[in-house]
mmCIF file of C-alpha atoms and ligand atoms in Angstrom:
data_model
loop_
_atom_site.group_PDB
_atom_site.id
_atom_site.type_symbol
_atom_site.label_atom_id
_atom_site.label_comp_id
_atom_site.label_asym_id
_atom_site.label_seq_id
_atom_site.Cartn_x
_atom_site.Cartn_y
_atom_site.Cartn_z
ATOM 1 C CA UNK A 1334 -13.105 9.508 13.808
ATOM 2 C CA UNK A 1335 -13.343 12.250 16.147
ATOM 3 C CA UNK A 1336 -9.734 14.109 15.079
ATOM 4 C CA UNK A 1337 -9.546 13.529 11.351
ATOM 5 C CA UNK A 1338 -9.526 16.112 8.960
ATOM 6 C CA UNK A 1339 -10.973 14.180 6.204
ATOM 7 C CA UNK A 1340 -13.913 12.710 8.669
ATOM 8 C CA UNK A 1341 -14.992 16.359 9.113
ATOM 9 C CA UNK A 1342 -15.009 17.266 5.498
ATOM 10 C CA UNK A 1343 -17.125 14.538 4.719
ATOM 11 C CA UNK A 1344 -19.725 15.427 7.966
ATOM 12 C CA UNK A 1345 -19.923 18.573 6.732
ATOM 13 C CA UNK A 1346 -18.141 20.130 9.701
ATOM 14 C CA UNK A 1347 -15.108 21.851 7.217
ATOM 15 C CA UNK A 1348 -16.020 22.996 3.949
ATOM 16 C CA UNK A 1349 -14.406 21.575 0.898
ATOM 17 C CA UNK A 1350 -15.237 21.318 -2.762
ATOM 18 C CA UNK A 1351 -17.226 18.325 -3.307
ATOM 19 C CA UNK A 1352 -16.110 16.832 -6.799
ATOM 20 C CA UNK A 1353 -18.044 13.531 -6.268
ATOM 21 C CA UNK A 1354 -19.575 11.702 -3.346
ATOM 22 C CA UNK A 1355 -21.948 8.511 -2.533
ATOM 23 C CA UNK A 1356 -22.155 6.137 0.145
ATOM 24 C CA UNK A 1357 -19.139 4.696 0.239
ATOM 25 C CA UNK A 1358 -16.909 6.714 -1.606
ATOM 26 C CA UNK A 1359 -15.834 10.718 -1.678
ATOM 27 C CA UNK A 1360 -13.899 12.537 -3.916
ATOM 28 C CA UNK A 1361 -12.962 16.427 -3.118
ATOM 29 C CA UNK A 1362 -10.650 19.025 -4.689
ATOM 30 C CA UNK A 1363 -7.524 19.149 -2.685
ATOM 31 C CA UNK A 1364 -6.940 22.370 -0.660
ATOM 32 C CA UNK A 1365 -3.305 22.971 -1.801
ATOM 33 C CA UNK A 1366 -3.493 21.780 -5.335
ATOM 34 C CA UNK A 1367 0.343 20.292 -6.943
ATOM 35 C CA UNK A 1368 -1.150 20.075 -10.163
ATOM 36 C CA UNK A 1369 -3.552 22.162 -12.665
ATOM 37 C CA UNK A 1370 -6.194 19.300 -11.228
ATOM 38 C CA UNK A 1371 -5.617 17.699 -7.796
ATOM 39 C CA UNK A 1372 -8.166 15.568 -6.370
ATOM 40 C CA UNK A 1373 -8.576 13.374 -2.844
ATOM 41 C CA UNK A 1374 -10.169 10.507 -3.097
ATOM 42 C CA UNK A 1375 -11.177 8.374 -0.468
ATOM 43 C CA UNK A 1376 -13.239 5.605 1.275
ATOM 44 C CA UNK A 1377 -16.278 7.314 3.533
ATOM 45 C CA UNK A 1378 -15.550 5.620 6.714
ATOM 46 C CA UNK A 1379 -12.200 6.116 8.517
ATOM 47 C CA UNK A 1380 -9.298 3.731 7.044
ATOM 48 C CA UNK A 1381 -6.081 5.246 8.293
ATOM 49 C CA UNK A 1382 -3.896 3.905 5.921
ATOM 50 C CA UNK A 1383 -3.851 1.766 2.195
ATOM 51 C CA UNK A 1384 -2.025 -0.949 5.043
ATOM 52 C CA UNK A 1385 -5.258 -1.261 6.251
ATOM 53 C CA UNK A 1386 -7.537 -1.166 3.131
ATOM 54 C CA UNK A 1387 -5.288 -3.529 1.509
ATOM 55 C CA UNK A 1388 -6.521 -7.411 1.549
ATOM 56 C CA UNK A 1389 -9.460 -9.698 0.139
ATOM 57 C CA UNK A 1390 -12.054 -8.637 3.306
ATOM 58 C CA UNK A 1391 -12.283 -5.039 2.029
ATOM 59 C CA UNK A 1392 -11.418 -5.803 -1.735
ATOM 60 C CA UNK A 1393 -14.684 -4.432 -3.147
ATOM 61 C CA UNK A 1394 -14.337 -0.664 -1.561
ATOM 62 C CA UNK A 1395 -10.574 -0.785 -2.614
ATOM 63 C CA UNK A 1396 -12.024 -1.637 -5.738
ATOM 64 C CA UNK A 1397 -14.371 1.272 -6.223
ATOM 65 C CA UNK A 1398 -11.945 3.858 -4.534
ATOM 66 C CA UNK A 1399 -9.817 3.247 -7.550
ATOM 67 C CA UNK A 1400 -12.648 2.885 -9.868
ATOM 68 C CA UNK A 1401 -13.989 6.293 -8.758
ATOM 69 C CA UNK A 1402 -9.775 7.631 -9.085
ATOM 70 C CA UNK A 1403 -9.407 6.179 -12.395
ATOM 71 C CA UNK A 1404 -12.547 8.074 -13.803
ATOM 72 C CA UNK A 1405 -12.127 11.518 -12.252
ATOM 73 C CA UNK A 1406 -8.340 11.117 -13.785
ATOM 74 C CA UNK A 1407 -10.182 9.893 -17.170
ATOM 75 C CA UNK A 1408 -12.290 13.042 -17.161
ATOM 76 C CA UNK A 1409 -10.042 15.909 -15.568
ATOM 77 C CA UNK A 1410 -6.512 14.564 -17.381
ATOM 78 C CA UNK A 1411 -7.066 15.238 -21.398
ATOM 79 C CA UNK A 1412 -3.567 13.862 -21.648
ATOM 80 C CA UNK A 1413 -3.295 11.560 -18.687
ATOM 81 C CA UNK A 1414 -3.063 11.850 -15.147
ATOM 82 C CA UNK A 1415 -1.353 10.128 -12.343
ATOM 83 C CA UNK A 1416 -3.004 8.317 -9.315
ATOM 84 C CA UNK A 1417 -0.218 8.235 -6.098
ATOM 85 C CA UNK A 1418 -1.408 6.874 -2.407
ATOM 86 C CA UNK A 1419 1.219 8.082 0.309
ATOM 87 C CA UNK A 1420 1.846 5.675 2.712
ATOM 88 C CA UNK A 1421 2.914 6.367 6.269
ATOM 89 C CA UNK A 1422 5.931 8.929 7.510
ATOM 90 C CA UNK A 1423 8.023 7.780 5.368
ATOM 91 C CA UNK A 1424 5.060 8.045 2.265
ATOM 92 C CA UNK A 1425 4.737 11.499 2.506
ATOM 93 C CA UNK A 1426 1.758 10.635 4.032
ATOM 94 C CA UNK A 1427 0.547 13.738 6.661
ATOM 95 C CA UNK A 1428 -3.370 13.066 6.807
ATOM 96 C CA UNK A 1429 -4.251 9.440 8.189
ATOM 97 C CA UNK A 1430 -7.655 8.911 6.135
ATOM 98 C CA UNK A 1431 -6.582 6.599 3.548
ATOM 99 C CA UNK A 1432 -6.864 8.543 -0.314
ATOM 100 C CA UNK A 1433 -5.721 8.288 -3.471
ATOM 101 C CA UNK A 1434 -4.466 11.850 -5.207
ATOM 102 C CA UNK A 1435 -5.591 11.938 -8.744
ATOM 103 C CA UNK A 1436 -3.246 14.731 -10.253
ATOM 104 C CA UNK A 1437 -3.365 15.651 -14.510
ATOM 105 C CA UNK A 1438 -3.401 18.821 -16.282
ATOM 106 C CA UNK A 1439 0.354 19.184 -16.605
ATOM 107 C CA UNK A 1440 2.995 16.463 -17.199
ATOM 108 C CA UNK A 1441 4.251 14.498 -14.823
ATOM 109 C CA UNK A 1442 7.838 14.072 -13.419
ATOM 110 C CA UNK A 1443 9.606 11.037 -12.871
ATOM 111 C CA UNK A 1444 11.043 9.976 -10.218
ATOM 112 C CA UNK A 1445 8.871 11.614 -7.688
ATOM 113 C CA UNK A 1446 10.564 13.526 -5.095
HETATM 114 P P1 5GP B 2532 -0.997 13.205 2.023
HETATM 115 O O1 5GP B 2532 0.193 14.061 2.322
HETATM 116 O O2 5GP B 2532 -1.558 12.618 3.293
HETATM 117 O O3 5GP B 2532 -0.766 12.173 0.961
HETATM 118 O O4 5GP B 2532 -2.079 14.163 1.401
HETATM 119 C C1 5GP B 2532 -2.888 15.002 2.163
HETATM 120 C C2 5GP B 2532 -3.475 16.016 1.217
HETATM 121 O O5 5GP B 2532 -4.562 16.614 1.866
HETATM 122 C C3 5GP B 2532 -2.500 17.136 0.859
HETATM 123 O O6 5GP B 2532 -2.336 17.183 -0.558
HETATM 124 C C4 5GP B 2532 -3.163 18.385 1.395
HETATM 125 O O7 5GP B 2532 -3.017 19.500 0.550
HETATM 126 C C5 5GP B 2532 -4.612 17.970 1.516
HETATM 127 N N1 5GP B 2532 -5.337 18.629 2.593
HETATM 128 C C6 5GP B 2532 -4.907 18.798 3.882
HETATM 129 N N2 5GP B 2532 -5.845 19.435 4.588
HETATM 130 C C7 5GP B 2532 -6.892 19.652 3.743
HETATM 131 C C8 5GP B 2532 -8.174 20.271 3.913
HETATM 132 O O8 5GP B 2532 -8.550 20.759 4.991
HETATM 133 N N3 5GP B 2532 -8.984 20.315 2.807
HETATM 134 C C9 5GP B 2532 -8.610 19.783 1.606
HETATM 135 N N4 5GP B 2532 -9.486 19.885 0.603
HETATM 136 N N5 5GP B 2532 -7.400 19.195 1.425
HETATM 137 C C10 5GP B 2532 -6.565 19.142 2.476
HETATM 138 ZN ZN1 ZN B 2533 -11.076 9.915 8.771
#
């Protein structure tokens, strides 16, 4: 997608710190980091939103999103970690390439703000 951020990190066209990345599934350090570790992940192909990821037809990339979430969290978060998706304007959401933060390394508040 010709105006997404995210899109142009993963073609290479903005730099970014590549913590993991195959065909269907990337995973980068985030550029303004609200934790000790703060990492995107995210499907490869553009899917604005977790609306649109959401449902049986794309169950096995939702699947492995998560899967690849759950293990960076596993590795980076000796104590834990916390995996949020931000959902629209009212989500917090402010970059329309569907991710999942994976933030550990310091303990978490609740409720988030
Ligand atoms: P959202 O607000 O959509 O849930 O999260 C977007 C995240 O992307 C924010 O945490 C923000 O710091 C991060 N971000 C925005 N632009 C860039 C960028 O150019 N590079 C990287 N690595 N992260 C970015
Ligand atoms: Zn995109």
């Amino acid at each position: 997608m010709v105006d997404c951020i995210f899109c142009k990190i993963i073609a290479g066209e903005i730099p970014a710190k590549f913590i993991r990345r195959d065909d269907d599934v990337v995973a980068i350090a985030d550029a303004n980091p609200q934790a000790p570790s703060h990492l995107l992940v995210m499907p490869s192909k553009h899917i604005a939103n977790i609306a649109d990821l959401a449902g049986l037809a794309n169950a096995a990339l939702l699947s492995r999103v998560f899967d690849v979430a759950t293990k960076l969290g596993k590795e980076h978060g000796k104590h834990g970690f916390r995996l949020v998706v931000n959902s629209g304007a009212d989500g917090g959401q402010t970059v329309d390439h569907m991710h999942v933060h994976v933030l550990s390394g310091r303990f978490m508040e609740w409720p988030p703000g």
